[in-house]
Amino acid sequence: MTTIYDIAKRTGYSPTTVSKAFNNYSDVREKTRQEILRTAQEMGYLPNAHARTLTTKKSWTIGVLFVESTGAGIRHPFFSAVIESFKQVAVAKGYALMFISKDVGGKQSGYLENCRIRGVDGVVVFLSDYEDPYFRELLESDIPTVILDFNTSQSHTVCSDNMAGALQAVDYLVSLGHRRIAHISGGENTYPGKQRELGYRAAMEQQGLEVPDGYVAEGAFYSLENGYGAMQKLLALPERPTAVFASGDLLALGAVMAAKDQGLSVPGELSVMGYDDIELAGYVTPALTTIRQNTELLGTEAAELLLASMNGTRTIHEALVLPVEVIVRDSCAPPGIE
């Protein structure tokens, strides 16, 4: 069985340095750490997790809190992409991920109790019922947390600039000549949904455009089905829009399906724009014009922020807001252009 002494002999570093490299000590240079980890992998060495816990007083485990009511879970392409980039950073630093629930051993307790029992070093929150008292209990505890797509002074937070993205979307559609622009919202139950609707309304006002009754259709939970239903409502209006900005790409794709099912061409008779830039957006017909969120950067920044908080180097809660950009494809065109 390979030991740290074998790795020390192979690399030329002392056993103490090898041990520090495995345990992410700050006084070991990153180049040295990577060389030691690479050699350990080549030699088939696996650090003893229990020994590491006793030595460092850490569980080397990060809790993942992901709760939502649609049933899509992490299958949603946006969240799965962010979680993957988060995982890559965490695993590279020696941590494992564990999903957190309210149940322990078949008995309902709470997120905080579950975290205490599991001994997690920190928690990343991707989606939750933010009014849930069990979530609030966790937030008010001493366990380091980072939350995606939310705003609170009680935790580190990371999100894209949702309002700016909506402003960019409306401005782009106006630049094509559209004046009757509707919005499929993400619903009042999500922070991004609220922010994107606010951005849409602010952009319409800045452009001197009205938002007629019925021009904001709710597409809660960011699903294809809800995007389809919301578009049906918009197309039933006495004066239907010439362009629709949806709060998520799945909503937009559902909207395109609804338009096509009613015999309308996209973008010839109706332009549709999404938000997220999921991988599928570039492969559908027409390819979806959208607002791109950098999922890799979102996950990476969240991981780095949480790890720094767990190590005590970033104790003041930070709110990172990352930029977004318009990705022009084929689903939008000037009004009336075939």
mmCIF file of C-alpha atoms in Angstrom, residues 145-147 150-158 301 305 308 313-321:
data_model
loop_
_atom_site.group_PDB
_atom_site.id
_atom_site.type_symbol
_atom_site.label_atom_id
_atom_site.label_comp_id
_atom_site.label_asym_id
_atom_site.label_seq_id
_atom_site.Cartn_x
_atom_site.Cartn_y
_atom_site.Cartn_z
ATOM 1 C CA THR A 145 -23.073 29.151 3.252
ATOM 2 C CA VAL A 146 -23.153 30.509 -0.262
ATOM 3 C CA ILE A 147 -26.425 30.960 -2.141
ATOM 4 C CA PHE A 150 -30.657 35.102 -4.199
ATOM 5 C CA ASN A 151 -29.978 38.267 -2.239
ATOM 6 C CA THR A 152 -29.465 38.317 1.521
ATOM 7 C CA SER A 153 -27.016 39.890 3.938
ATOM 8 C CA GLN A 154 -26.902 36.673 5.988
ATOM 9 C CA SER A 155 -24.817 34.701 3.515
ATOM 10 C CA HIS A 156 -22.391 34.951 0.655
ATOM 11 C CA THR A 157 -24.384 35.150 -2.587
ATOM 12 C CA VAL A 158 -23.535 34.735 -6.262
ATOM 13 C CA GLU A 301 -17.042 31.730 -7.988
ATOM 14 C CA LEU A 305 -16.226 31.949 -2.085
ATOM 15 C CA ALA A 308 -12.598 30.798 1.501
ATOM 16 C CA THR A 313 -10.298 34.026 4.992
ATOM 17 C CA ARG A 314 -13.518 35.750 3.848
ATOM 18 C CA THR A 315 -15.698 36.321 6.877
ATOM 19 C CA ILE A 316 -17.632 39.378 5.667
ATOM 20 C CA HIS A 317 -20.560 38.285 3.508
ATOM 21 C CA GLU A 318 -20.083 39.184 -0.134
ATOM 22 C CA ALA A 319 -22.642 39.532 -2.920
ATOM 23 C CA LEU A 320 -21.075 38.767 -6.296
ATOM 24 C CA VAL A 321 -23.019 39.898 -9.368
#
